[in-house]
Short mmCIF file of C-alpha atoms in Angstrom, two decimals:
data_model
loop_
_atom_site.label_atom_id
_atom_site.label_comp_id
_atom_site.label_asym_id
_atom_site.label_seq_id
_atom_site.Cartn_x
_atom_site.Cartn_y
_atom_site.Cartn_z
CA MET A 1 31.45 2.69 -22.84
CA GLY A 2 27.94 4.63 -22.97
CA LYS A 3 25.70 6.61 -20.84
CA PHE A 4 22.74 5.52 -18.78
CA LYS A 5 20.22 6.67 -16.72
CA ILE A 6 17.32 4.58 -15.19
CA THR A 7 14.00 5.46 -13.24
CA ILE A 8 13.91 4.34 -9.56
CA ALA A 9 10.89 3.04 -7.20
CA TYR A 10 10.99 2.08 -3.65
CA ASP A 11 9.25 1.22 -0.72
CA GLY A 12 12.24 2.92 2.00
CA SER A 13 10.33 1.07 4.73
CA ARG A 14 13.54 -1.07 5.79
CA PHE A 15 16.08 0.87 3.93
CA SER A 16 18.64 3.53 5.59
CA GLY A 17 18.39 5.38 2.86
CA TRP A 18 19.90 5.67 -0.52
CA GLN A 19 22.75 5.48 0.37
CA THR A 20 25.37 3.20 1.14
CA GLN A 21 26.64 2.77 4.70
CA LEU A 22 28.10 0.83 7.06
CA ASN A 23 25.79 -1.44 9.16
CA ALA A 24 23.40 -0.85 7.30
CA THR A 25 20.92 -2.14 4.29
CA SER A 26 20.67 0.79 1.91
CA ILE A 27 18.84 1.13 -1.26
CA GLN A 28 22.59 1.98 -3.45
CA GLU A 29 24.43 -1.22 -2.05
CA LEU A 30 21.52 -3.65 -3.57
CA ILE A 31 21.31 -1.66 -6.65
CA GLU A 32 24.85 -1.43 -7.79
CA SER A 33 25.28 -5.17 -6.33
CA ALA A 34 21.87 -6.09 -8.88
CA PHE A 35 23.67 -4.84 -11.88
CA GLN A 36 27.70 -6.55 -10.55
CA ILE A 37 25.39 -9.32 -11.10
CA ALA A 38 23.62 -8.63 -13.80
CA LEU A 39 26.64 -7.09 -16.28
CA ARG A 40 28.87 -9.36 -14.32
CA SER A 41 30.78 -6.02 -13.96
CA LYS A 42 31.09 -2.95 -10.43
CA THR A 43 28.97 -0.48 -11.41
CA THR A 44 29.07 2.33 -10.30
CA VAL A 45 25.30 4.23 -10.39
CA ILE A 46 24.36 8.32 -9.35
CA ALA A 47 21.54 8.89 -7.86
CA SER A 48 19.92 12.70 -8.40
CA GLY A 49 20.56 12.87 -4.11
CA ARG A 50 19.67 10.45 -1.54
CA THR A 51 17.15 10.04 0.50
CA ASP A 52 16.74 9.40 3.92
CA ALA A 53 15.71 6.17 6.42
CA GLY A 54 12.02 5.66 5.52
CA VAL A 55 11.82 8.10 2.69
CA HIS A 56 9.78 6.55 -0.65
CA ALA A 57 10.19 7.28 -4.22
CA ARG A 58 8.04 6.52 -7.13
CA GLY A 59 10.78 8.66 -9.61
CA GLN A 60 14.26 8.78 -7.78
CA VAL A 61 16.72 8.78 -11.29
CA ALA A 62 20.59 7.56 -11.77
CA HIS A 63 22.91 7.36 -14.19
CA PHE A 64 25.40 4.58 -14.34
CA GLU A 65 28.03 3.70 -17.64
CA ALA A 66 28.33 0.18 -19.35
CA PRO A 67 29.54 -1.11 -21.99
CA SER A 68 27.43 0.36 -25.80
CA GLY A 69 25.88 -2.57 -27.18
CA THR A 70 24.51 -3.44 -23.69
CA ASN A 71 21.00 -4.63 -24.57
CA LEU A 72 19.01 -2.91 -22.37
CA ASP A 73 15.67 -4.70 -22.40
CA LEU A 74 17.54 -7.84 -20.58
CA LEU A 75 19.08 -5.07 -18.33
CA PHE A 76 16.19 -4.30 -17.17
CA ARG A 77 14.89 -7.69 -16.72
CA SER A 78 17.85 -8.82 -14.81
CA LEU A 79 17.51 -6.27 -12.68
CA ASN A 80 13.73 -6.45 -11.76
CA GLY A 81 14.65 -10.32 -11.74
CA ILE A 82 17.45 -9.99 -9.27
CA LEU A 83 16.17 -7.09 -7.20
CA PRO A 84 14.09 -7.50 -3.71
CA HIS A 85 10.09 -6.47 -4.48
CA ASP A 86 10.58 -3.03 -2.62
CA ILE A 87 13.34 -1.29 -5.23
CA ARG A 88 11.64 -1.97 -8.84
CA ILE A 89 13.28 -0.62 -11.91
CA LEU A 90 10.67 1.70 -14.39
CA LYS A 91 12.72 2.09 -16.94
CA VAL A 92 16.65 1.76 -18.77
CA GLU A 93 17.37 4.48 -21.57
CA PRO A 94 20.07 5.88 -23.48
CA ALA A 95 21.75 9.13 -21.65
CA ALA A 96 23.92 12.02 -23.64
CA ASP A 97 27.60 11.21 -22.69
CA ASN A 98 27.96 14.01 -20.42
CA PHE A 99 24.71 13.21 -18.51
CA HIS A 100 24.49 13.28 -14.86
CA ALA A 101 21.35 12.74 -12.68
CA ARG A 102 22.93 14.56 -10.09
CA TYR A 103 24.26 18.22 -11.47
CA ASN A 104 22.11 17.77 -14.37
CA ALA A 105 18.64 17.92 -12.63
CA THR A 106 16.97 21.02 -13.37
CA SER A 107 14.10 20.72 -10.55
CA LYS A 108 12.53 17.44 -8.47
CA GLU A 109 9.42 16.41 -6.97
CA TYR A 110 8.45 15.15 -3.46
CA HIS A 111 4.72 14.60 -2.65
CA TYR A 112 4.28 14.53 1.83
CA HIS A 113 1.27 12.40 2.84
CA ILE A 114 -0.37 13.67 6.14
CA HIS A 115 -3.28 11.84 7.17
CA LEU A 116 -5.51 13.61 9.55
CA ASP A 117 -9.09 10.82 10.28
CA TRP A 118 -8.74 9.27 13.31
CA ALA A 119 -9.18 6.27 11.06
CA LEU A 120 -5.90 4.86 9.68
CA ASP A 121 -6.83 2.48 6.77
CA PRO A 122 -4.19 -0.65 7.78
CA PHE A 123 -2.82 -0.47 4.33
CA SER A 124 -1.28 3.09 3.99
CA ARG A 125 0.27 3.34 7.06
CA LEU A 126 4.06 3.02 6.35
CA TYR A 127 3.05 5.21 3.39
CA THR A 128 1.25 7.85 5.13
CA TYR A 129 2.04 10.55 8.03
CA HIS A 130 -0.65 9.43 10.18
CA HIS A 131 -1.54 13.15 12.12
CA PRO A 132 -5.26 13.11 14.04
CA TYR A 133 -5.58 16.46 15.22
CA SER A 134 -7.37 18.89 12.87
CA LEU A 135 -5.90 21.67 11.16
CA ASP A 136 -6.22 24.53 9.99
CA LEU A 137 -6.15 24.11 6.52
CA ILE A 138 -6.79 27.66 5.87
CA ALA A 139 -3.54 29.05 7.17
CA LEU A 140 -1.91 26.45 6.15
CA GLU A 141 -2.67 26.37 2.19
CA LYS A 142 -1.36 30.54 3.23
CA ALA A 143 1.62 29.66 4.74
CA CYS A 144 2.54 27.76 1.73
CA SER A 145 2.69 30.22 -1.06
CA TYR A 146 4.90 31.34 1.74
CA PHE A 147 7.48 29.46 1.11
CA VAL A 148 7.38 29.38 -2.93
CA GLY A 149 10.33 31.20 -4.65
CA THR A 150 14.09 32.40 -3.70
CA HIS A 151 14.85 32.04 0.14
CA ASP A 152 18.16 31.44 2.30
CA PHE A 153 16.44 28.35 3.69
CA SER A 154 19.25 27.77 6.43
CA SER A 155 15.85 27.87 9.74
CA PHE A 156 14.60 24.31 7.15
CA ALA A 157 17.48 22.85 7.18
CA ASN A 158 19.34 20.32 8.92
CA GLU A 159 23.25 20.29 9.30
CA ALA A 160 24.16 17.51 6.64
CA SER A 161 26.58 14.32 7.16
CA LYS A 162 30.12 15.66 9.07
CA GLY A 163 32.52 16.38 6.92
CA SER A 164 30.21 17.50 3.82
CA ALA A 165 31.49 20.66 2.91
CA ALA A 166 29.53 23.61 3.77
CA LYS A 167 26.75 24.31 1.46
CA ASN A 168 25.21 27.51 0.10
CA PRO A 169 21.72 27.88 1.11
CA ILE A 170 20.10 30.13 -0.82
CA ARG A 171 17.54 27.35 -2.99
CA THR A 172 13.64 28.17 -5.48
CA LEU A 173 10.72 26.41 -4.88
CA TYR A 174 8.85 26.49 -7.82
CA ARG A 175 5.62 25.18 -5.79
CA LEU A 176 4.15 23.98 -2.41
CA GLU A 177 0.45 22.77 -2.90
CA MET A 178 -1.85 21.88 -0.14
CA HIS A 179 -3.87 19.09 -1.49
CA THR A 180 -7.29 17.89 -0.46
CA GLN A 181 -7.25 13.64 -0.62
CA PRO A 182 -9.30 11.06 0.96
CA GLY A 183 -8.80 11.42 5.12
CA GLY A 184 -5.66 14.47 4.99
CA VAL A 185 -3.76 16.53 2.75
CA ARG A 186 -1.05 16.04 0.10
CA LEU A 187 1.49 19.00 0.45
CA GLU A 188 3.26 18.93 -3.63
CA PHE A 189 6.75 20.90 -3.39
CA GLU A 190 9.16 21.16 -6.70
CA GLY A 191 12.42 23.30 -6.39
CA ASP A 192 15.45 23.94 -8.66
CA GLY A 193 16.85 21.61 -4.88
CA PHE A 194 16.23 21.14 -1.49
CA LEU A 195 19.05 21.29 1.79
CA TYR A 196 19.14 18.42 4.17
CA LYS A 197 15.85 17.82 5.70
CA MET A 198 13.66 20.55 3.92
CA VAL A 199 11.43 19.07 2.97
CA ARG A 200 9.97 17.84 5.63
CA ASN A 201 10.89 20.40 7.89
CA ILE A 202 8.90 23.14 5.62
CA THR A 203 5.98 20.05 7.16
CA GLY A 204 7.13 20.14 10.30
CA THR A 205 6.17 23.72 10.58
CA LEU A 206 3.07 23.98 8.09
CA ILE A 207 1.88 21.93 10.48
CA ALA A 208 2.79 23.42 13.50
CA ILE A 209 0.51 26.64 11.69
CA GLY A 210 -1.58 24.41 10.68
CA ARG A 211 -2.38 22.99 14.97
CA GLY A 212 -1.62 27.22 15.46
CA LYS A 213 1.06 26.61 17.42
CA MET A 214 2.76 29.43 15.28
CA SER A 215 0.85 31.63 12.66
CA VAL A 216 1.54 32.58 9.51
CA GLU A 217 3.55 35.87 10.62
CA ASP A 218 5.59 33.93 12.36
CA LEU A 219 7.66 32.89 9.24
CA GLU A 220 9.25 36.40 8.40
CA ALA A 221 11.07 36.20 11.32
CA LEU A 222 11.89 32.48 11.39
CA PHE A 223 13.27 32.81 7.99
CA LYS A 224 15.56 35.61 9.25
CA ALA A 225 16.57 33.50 11.83
CA LYS A 226 18.52 31.45 9.59
CA ASP A 227 18.77 28.77 12.91
CA ARG A 228 17.09 24.96 12.15
CA ARG A 229 16.48 25.51 15.76
CA LYS A 230 13.98 27.69 15.84
CA ALA A 231 11.87 26.19 13.81
CA SER A 232 8.97 22.71 14.26
CA PRO A 233 10.40 19.49 14.57
CA ALA A 234 11.16 17.13 11.00
CA ALA A 235 8.17 15.41 10.07
CA PRO A 236 8.36 11.36 9.39
CA PRO A 237 10.25 10.25 6.57
CA GLN A 238 6.92 7.42 5.70
CA GLY A 239 4.59 10.64 4.69
CA LEU A 240 7.76 11.56 1.40
CA PHE A 241 7.92 10.66 -2.09
CA LEU A 242 9.90 11.29 -4.46
CA MET A 243 8.02 11.96 -7.27
CA LYS A 244 10.13 13.31 -9.73
CA VAL A 245 13.68 14.91 -11.28
CA ASN A 246 13.49 16.65 -14.49
CA TYR A 247 16.23 17.47 -16.48
CA ASN A 248 16.49 19.56 -19.87
CA GLU A 249 15.69 17.11 -22.51
CA SER A 250 19.14 17.82 -23.71
CA SER A 251 20.44 15.03 -21.37
CA SER A 252 18.14 12.01 -23.28
CA LYS A 253 19.50 10.20 -27.08
CA ASP A 254 16.76 9.70 -28.87
CA VAL A 255 15.80 6.68 -29.50
CA THR A 256 13.63 4.02 -31.38
CA CYS A 257 13.53 1.70 -30.22
CA LYS A 258 10.36 -1.56 -29.58
CA ARG A 259 8.27 -2.11 -26.99
CA PRO A 260 7.99 -5.84 -25.69
CA SER A 261 4.25 -6.71 -25.44
CA SER A 262 4.65 -8.18 -21.72
CA THR A 263 5.28 -4.57 -20.38
CA LEU A 264 3.65 -1.71 -19.86
CA SER A 265 6.83 0.27 -17.73
CA SER A 266 9.71 -1.03 -21.03
CA ASN A 267 12.92 0.62 -21.16
CA CYS A 268 11.93 2.55 -24.50
CA GLY A 269 9.08 4.12 -22.73
CA MET B 1 -25.18 -7.72 28.64
CA GLY B 2 -25.21 -6.86 25.20
CA LYS B 3 -25.16 -7.49 21.69
CA PHE B 4 -22.32 -5.46 19.67
CA LYS B 5 -21.10 -5.98 15.77
CA ILE B 6 -17.77 -4.49 14.58
CA THR B 7 -16.92 -3.76 11.74
CA ILE B 8 -12.34 -5.11 11.38
CA ALA B 9 -9.87 -4.03 8.31
CA TYR B 10 -6.42 -5.77 8.52
CA ASP B 11 -2.93 -5.66 6.79
CA GLY B 12 -3.15 -10.24 6.76
CA SER B 13 1.09 -9.82 5.10
CA ARG B 14 2.38 -10.83 8.72
CA PHE B 15 -0.43 -13.02 9.98
CA SER B 16 -1.32 -16.29 10.58
CA GLY B 17 -4.53 -15.93 9.37
CA TRP B 18 -7.95 -14.81 11.80
CA GLN B 19 -8.37 -18.04 13.24
CA THR B 20 -6.01 -17.92 16.98
CA GLN B 21 -3.83 -21.55 17.05
CA LEU B 22 -0.10 -22.18 18.86
CA ASN B 23 2.78 -21.11 18.19
CA ALA B 24 1.66 -18.51 15.67
CA THR B 25 0.30 -14.89 15.68
CA SER B 26 -3.39 -14.16 14.42
CA ILE B 27 -5.46 -11.47 14.44
CA GLN B 28 -8.41 -12.35 17.02
CA GLU B 29 -5.96 -13.14 19.31
CA LEU B 30 -4.33 -9.73 19.11
CA ILE B 31 -7.89 -7.98 18.99
CA GLU B 32 -9.26 -9.96 21.79
CA SER B 33 -6.24 -9.22 24.13
CA ALA B 34 -6.92 -5.49 22.68
CA PHE B 35 -10.79 -5.94 23.99
CA GLN B 36 -9.43 -7.00 27.41
CA ILE B 37 -7.37 -4.50 28.45
CA ALA B 38 -10.02 -1.82 26.97
CA LEU B 39 -13.05 -4.26 29.40
CA ARG B 40 -10.91 -4.97 31.91
CA SER B 41 -12.73 -8.47 31.12
CA LYS B 42 -11.87 -11.71 28.55
CA THR B 43 -14.20 -11.52 25.56
CA THR B 44 -14.79 -13.59 22.91
CA VAL B 45 -14.86 -12.24 19.64
CA ILE B 46 -16.46 -14.42 16.33
CA ALA B 47 -16.10 -14.10 13.09
CA SER B 48 -18.08 -13.92 9.61
CA GLY B 49 -15.34 -16.46 9.95
CA ARG B 50 -11.67 -16.91 9.14
CA THR B 51 -9.84 -16.20 6.78
CA ASP B 52 -6.62 -17.49 5.85
CA ALA B 53 -3.02 -16.54 6.43
CA GLY B 54 -1.62 -13.83 3.93
CA VAL B 55 -5.18 -13.10 3.38
CA HIS B 56 -6.47 -8.96 4.14
CA ALA B 57 -9.77 -7.79 4.58
CA ARG B 58 -11.19 -4.46 3.90
CA GLY B 59 -14.64 -5.50 5.51
CA GLN B 60 -14.61 -8.28 7.82
CA VAL B 61 -17.28 -8.44 11.08
CA ALA B 62 -17.99 -9.97 14.08
CA HIS B 63 -19.46 -10.02 17.35
CA PHE B 64 -18.74 -9.97 20.59
CA GLU B 65 -21.24 -9.37 24.21
CA ALA B 66 -20.12 -6.78 26.38
CA PRO B 67 -21.94 -4.48 29.11
CA SER B 68 -24.76 -2.44 27.76
CA GLY B 69 -24.34 1.17 28.74
CA THR B 70 -20.41 0.56 27.29
CA ASN B 71 -19.04 3.94 25.87
CA LEU B 72 -18.80 2.42 22.18
CA ASP B 73 -17.44 5.94 21.18
CA LEU B 74 -14.40 5.53 23.88
CA LEU B 75 -13.90 1.89 23.46
CA PHE B 76 -13.56 2.17 19.77
CA ARG B 77 -10.86 4.86 20.74
CA SER B 78 -9.24 2.32 22.71
CA LEU B 79 -9.12 -0.63 20.91
CA ASN B 80 -7.16 1.52 17.64
CA GLY B 81 -5.18 2.70 20.40
CA ILE B 82 -3.69 -0.65 21.89
CA LEU B 83 -3.86 -2.85 18.83
CA PRO B 84 -0.88 -2.74 16.12
CA HIS B 85 -1.26 -0.83 12.91
CA ASP B 86 -1.69 -3.25 10.65
CA ILE B 87 -5.36 -4.37 12.17
CA ARG B 88 -7.99 -1.27 12.88
CA ILE B 89 -11.32 -1.98 14.03
CA LEU B 90 -13.40 0.63 11.39
CA LYS B 91 -16.93 0.70 13.29
CA VAL B 92 -18.28 -0.31 16.87
CA GLU B 93 -22.18 -0.81 17.06
CA PRO B 94 -25.14 -2.05 18.79
CA ALA B 95 -26.65 -5.64 17.43
CA ALA B 96 -29.92 -6.87 18.20
CA ASP B 97 -29.52 -9.98 20.51
CA ASN B 98 -29.04 -13.00 18.23
CA PHE B 99 -27.34 -11.23 16.27
CA HIS B 100 -24.99 -13.74 15.32
CA ALA B 101 -21.35 -12.45 13.10
CA ARG B 102 -21.48 -15.91 11.41
CA TYR B 103 -24.40 -17.80 10.72
CA ASN B 104 -26.20 -14.61 10.06
CA ALA B 105 -24.33 -13.32 7.57
CA THR B 106 -26.46 -13.43 4.13
CA SER B 107 -23.32 -13.12 2.04
CA LYS B 108 -19.64 -12.06 2.08
CA GLU B 109 -18.16 -10.02 -1.50
CA TYR B 110 -14.58 -10.89 -1.48
CA HIS B 111 -11.98 -9.30 -4.23
CA TYR B 112 -8.55 -11.30 -6.05
CA HIS B 113 -6.26 -8.82 -7.18
CA ILE B 114 -4.00 -10.19 -9.94
CA HIS B 115 -0.82 -7.42 -11.79
CA LEU B 116 -0.05 -7.89 -15.04
CA ASP B 117 1.95 -6.12 -16.32
CA TRP B 118 6.09 -6.69 -16.00
CA ALA B 119 7.05 -4.36 -14.38
CA LEU B 120 5.06 -4.16 -10.14
CA ASP B 121 5.06 -0.87 -8.37
CA PRO B 122 6.29 -1.74 -4.66
CA PHE B 123 3.90 -0.13 -3.20
CA SER B 124 1.77 -2.94 -4.37
CA ARG B 125 3.14 -5.97 -3.53
CA LEU B 126 2.11 -7.31 -0.24
CA TYR B 127 -1.79 -6.44 -1.72
CA THR B 128 -1.81 -7.79 -5.90
CA TYR B 129 -0.71 -11.75 -6.70
CA HIS B 130 2.05 -10.71 -9.81
CA HIS B 131 1.80 -13.09 -12.86
CA PRO B 132 3.34 -11.38 -15.19
CA TYR B 133 2.57 -12.95 -18.50
CA SER B 134 -0.04 -12.91 -21.03
CA LEU B 135 -3.72 -13.73 -20.01
CA ASP B 136 -6.80 -14.35 -22.63
CA LEU B 137 -8.63 -12.31 -20.71
CA ILE B 138 -12.07 -12.90 -23.10
CA ALA B 139 -11.67 -16.89 -21.72
CA LEU B 140 -11.14 -15.94 -18.35
CA GLU B 141 -14.11 -13.56 -18.52
CA LYS B 142 -16.21 -16.03 -19.93
CA ALA B 143 -15.50 -18.63 -17.64
CA CYS B 144 -16.09 -16.04 -15.12
CA SER B 145 -19.99 -17.38 -15.43
CA TYR B 146 -20.00 -20.41 -15.70
CA PHE B 147 -18.95 -20.39 -11.89
CA VAL B 148 -22.10 -17.75 -10.85
CA GLY B 149 -25.51 -20.35 -9.65
CA THR B 150 -25.93 -23.16 -7.71
CA HIS B 151 -23.38 -25.67 -7.52
CA ASP B 152 -21.69 -28.68 -5.76
CA PHE B 153 -18.50 -27.03 -5.41
CA SER B 154 -16.51 -29.92 -3.93
CA SER B 155 -13.34 -29.58 -6.92
CA PHE B 156 -12.51 -26.07 -5.84
CA ALA B 157 -12.74 -26.80 -1.95
CA ASN B 158 -9.77 -27.92 0.27
CA GLU B 159 -10.25 -30.36 3.14
CA ALA B 160 -11.00 -27.96 6.60
CA SER B 161 -8.56 -28.30 9.31
CA LYS B 162 -8.31 -32.16 11.26
CA GLY B 163 -11.06 -33.13 12.70
CA SER B 164 -13.84 -30.28 11.45
CA ALA B 165 -17.17 -32.09 10.57
CA ALA B 166 -18.24 -32.65 7.47
CA LYS B 167 -19.32 -30.60 5.48
CA ASN B 168 -22.36 -29.70 3.07
CA PRO B 169 -19.92 -28.35 -0.19
CA ILE B 170 -23.26 -27.09 -2.10
CA ARG B 171 -22.97 -23.26 -1.98
CA THR B 172 -24.63 -20.35 -4.59
CA LEU B 173 -22.42 -17.67 -5.64
CA TYR B 174 -24.30 -14.64 -6.68
CA ARG B 175 -21.88 -12.67 -8.76
CA LEU B 176 -18.44 -13.38 -10.24
CA GLU B 177 -17.42 -10.57 -12.00
CA MET B 178 -14.26 -9.45 -14.28
CA HIS B 179 -13.11 -6.03 -13.98
CA THR B 180 -10.16 -4.71 -15.31
CA GLN B 181 -7.56 -1.57 -13.45
CA PRO B 182 -4.61 0.00 -13.80
CA GLY B 183 -1.64 -3.02 -14.38
CA GLY B 184 -4.41 -6.03 -14.19
CA VAL B 185 -7.18 -6.88 -13.24
CA ARG B 186 -9.60 -7.79 -10.37
CA LEU B 187 -12.15 -11.22 -9.77
CA GLU B 188 -14.69 -9.88 -7.50
CA PHE B 189 -17.06 -12.54 -5.92
CA GLU B 190 -19.89 -12.71 -3.81
CA GLY B 191 -21.44 -15.49 -2.57
CA ASP B 192 -24.36 -16.41 0.10
CA GLY B 193 -20.65 -17.99 1.83
CA PHE B 194 -17.24 -19.70 0.82
CA LEU B 195 -16.07 -23.65 1.32
CA TYR B 196 -12.30 -23.49 2.03
CA LYS B 197 -9.81 -22.01 0.09
CA MET B 198 -12.42 -21.69 -2.70
CA VAL B 199 -11.93 -18.25 -4.01
CA ARG B 200 -8.40 -18.73 -4.04
CA ASN B 201 -9.05 -21.95 -5.68
CA ILE B 202 -11.72 -21.02 -8.23
CA THR B 203 -9.37 -18.04 -9.29
CA GLY B 204 -6.52 -20.73 -9.79
CA THR B 205 -8.37 -22.35 -12.24
CA LEU B 206 -9.06 -19.07 -13.96
CA ILE B 207 -5.78 -18.40 -14.42
CA ALA B 208 -5.46 -21.10 -16.11
CA ILE B 209 -7.85 -20.80 -18.88
CA GLY B 210 -6.79 -17.63 -19.97
CA ARG B 211 -2.83 -19.02 -19.81
CA GLY B 212 -4.84 -21.60 -22.28
CA LYS B 213 -3.72 -24.44 -20.24
CA MET B 214 -7.51 -25.83 -20.39
CA SER B 215 -10.61 -24.54 -21.41
CA VAL B 216 -14.28 -23.19 -20.60
CA GLU B 217 -15.60 -26.67 -22.05
CA ASP B 218 -12.86 -28.86 -19.24
CA LEU B 219 -15.11 -26.88 -16.80
CA GLU B 220 -18.13 -28.69 -16.77
CA ALA B 221 -16.55 -31.78 -16.23
CA LEU B 222 -14.65 -30.41 -13.82
CA PHE B 223 -17.59 -29.61 -11.52
CA LYS B 224 -18.39 -33.09 -11.28
CA ALA B 225 -15.39 -34.26 -10.84
CA LYS B 226 -16.09 -33.17 -6.83
CA ASP B 227 -12.23 -34.04 -6.98
CA ARG B 228 -9.38 -31.17 -5.71
CA ARG B 229 -6.70 -32.66 -7.66
CA LYS B 230 -8.23 -32.25 -10.78
CA ALA B 231 -8.49 -27.70 -10.17
CA SER B 232 -5.42 -26.57 -10.67
CA PRO B 233 -3.00 -25.04 -7.54
CA ALA B 234 -5.49 -22.20 -5.66
CA ALA B 235 -3.69 -18.54 -6.24
CA PRO B 236 -1.91 -17.06 -3.65
CA PRO B 237 -3.30 -15.41 -0.67
CA GLN B 238 -1.04 -12.26 -1.23
CA GLY B 239 -3.94 -11.25 -3.65
CA LEU B 240 -7.64 -12.23 -1.83
CA PHE B 241 -8.83 -9.06 0.55
CA LEU B 242 -12.57 -10.09 2.10
CA MET B 243 -14.44 -6.80 1.44
CA LYS B 244 -17.61 -6.74 3.02
CA VAL B 245 -20.16 -9.10 5.08
CA ASN B 246 -23.96 -8.64 4.29
CA TYR B 247 -25.98 -8.89 6.62
CA ASN B 248 -30.02 -8.55 7.02
CA GLU B 249 -31.15 -5.08 7.93
CA SER B 250 -33.57 -6.18 11.13
CA SER B 251 -30.23 -7.71 12.86
CA SER B 252 -29.17 -3.90 13.68
CA LYS B 253 -29.85 -2.31 15.57
CA ASP B 254 -31.28 1.07 15.10
CA VAL B 255 -29.72 3.24 17.17
CA THR B 256 -28.97 7.01 17.13
CA CYS B 257 -25.82 8.71 17.84
CA LYS B 258 -23.74 11.54 17.46
CA ARG B 259 -20.87 11.09 15.35
CA PRO B 260 -17.39 12.21 16.57
CA SER B 261 -16.65 15.30 14.42
CA SER B 262 -12.74 14.34 14.18
CA THR B 263 -13.25 10.67 13.21
CA LEU B 264 -14.87 9.73 9.37
CA SER B 265 -14.39 6.21 9.91
CA SER B 266 -16.56 6.37 13.84
CA ASN B 267 -18.63 3.92 15.28
CA CYS B 268 -21.99 6.06 13.84
CA GLY B 269 -21.76 5.79 10.60
#
C-alpha cells in the first residue's frame, strides 16, 4: 500500500460541512463513496481539518492509502466523473509514507469576502458575506495587525463538538491582511492552525470594529478575558474559503509523470 | 404617469426563463410581484426580450409606467429588498415617454462561456458550458467571421412557441468574436436582434466545427438550407449571459441626480 495526497475544491453551500455525520450530507461522505466506486474498496480520506456547513474550499488537502501501483490519472478522472459538480478533485499525487494531511500541515490560508456595496451581483450571493453598511476600513485594517502573532485565542474559539478533548488555545497567526476588491474587502488569514470557528469569530469582531461598535483599544481586554461570550457574533459561513494548506517539501514524493494534454489540472501538476 | 427603465441582473439557474407562464417560476413574475408590493399597484414590466430557462443576465433592460413623482432611490432599494437574491435591480432611471425596452433596442450583446479544461472549478458549474474535449480554435474563430453581417438565419432559429406570428428571419450580426479566457473560451455576440435560440444554435454549430464534425466550408450550404434540422444541437443554456441592451441616447431622459454614497450601482449611474 502507498500513501497519496489529494487537493480538493468544493462549493460548501448545500453541505453540512466536511465531516461525516448522521442525517446530513457531508463532503467527506461523498468523497469516500466516490473512492469506494473508483478503487472498489472502502477508503478513508483524512482532511487537513473540517470545514463547517456553507464554508467553501479552493485548496483543501486530504490523504488516503491505496495499492502502490494505483493509476493516479485514471483515479483522478474517475473521482471527478463520480462526484457531483460542486466537489472537484484538483490533484492526486503520491505522498511520503508518513504523510498525514492534518498533523503535517505547517500552515493554512483562509480568505473571507465581505461585500459592502448595497447591490450584490446575483452570481456572488453564495460566495460572499453581504454586509451593506459603511465600515471604517482604516480602523478595521489597524485591528488586523493586533491579531498577528502568538496568542491565546480562547475569546475567538467556539467550543468544539461534544466529547472532543480540551485543546491548547495558543495559536500563531502569521498574517492577517485586508485587501480591497470590487464592491468590498477580502481578509486574508494565514496561521499555524485555527481553533473552531476562529476565522469567522475574528472576522465578526473586525466587522464590529469597522462599524464602530468597539474600538481597537478594546482588543487587549478581549484577548485577556479568554471568554468567547465577550467577542462579537461569528461572521456567516458563505464568505469563507479555505484557500491552501501548506506542508514541508519533504512530505511529497518526487515523481516525474507526463501531464495528459487534455488536462490543465492533472494529477501531475 | 411616467415611463421608467430598469436594468436587471439574474442568475437564471432555477427559473423557467424571463416570461411568465403557468406552473413554473419566471423572473418576470417575481419582478412584477415585487413592483406590486413596492408601488402598491399592479405594474407590467416589459423586457427587451425573453431569456430561456437557465440563461443568465448581467444587463437585461425593461420598462414600466409609474406615477411621475415616484421616488426612484426608494423604489430601487425596495425592489432589491423584496426580490430573492438571484435577481438584482442594478439601476432604475427615467425614460422618454415613447421608450419601449423591446422595440427601441438598437442592438443586444450576449456572451457564451465554454470551459474546455477537464477540471471545472465548482464555483463556475452553473455559469459555463463544460465541454472537456479538444477544439480546433483556429477553425472555430475562422467560422465566427462567417456569421457576421446580414443573413437569413432560419437554419439557426428554433420555432418560437405555439401561436406566435411568423417572423422575418433576417438579422444582422455586427460582431461575433472568440476570446480565450482561463480554462476555455468566450464567444461575444452583438446583433440588431436574435431569433429564438439563435445564439445557442450558432454556438452549437461553432462547437461542431471546432470538433471537426463539420467544416467552415459547410456553412454556406447550411445557411442556404434555411432548415434548423440541418444545424447542430443548441449549446446548453448555462453558458449564456445577456450582457447589454443598447438604445439610442435619446431614449433616456437627461436627469441629474445625486448618487447615494453607500451605493455603487444606484439609480443615478
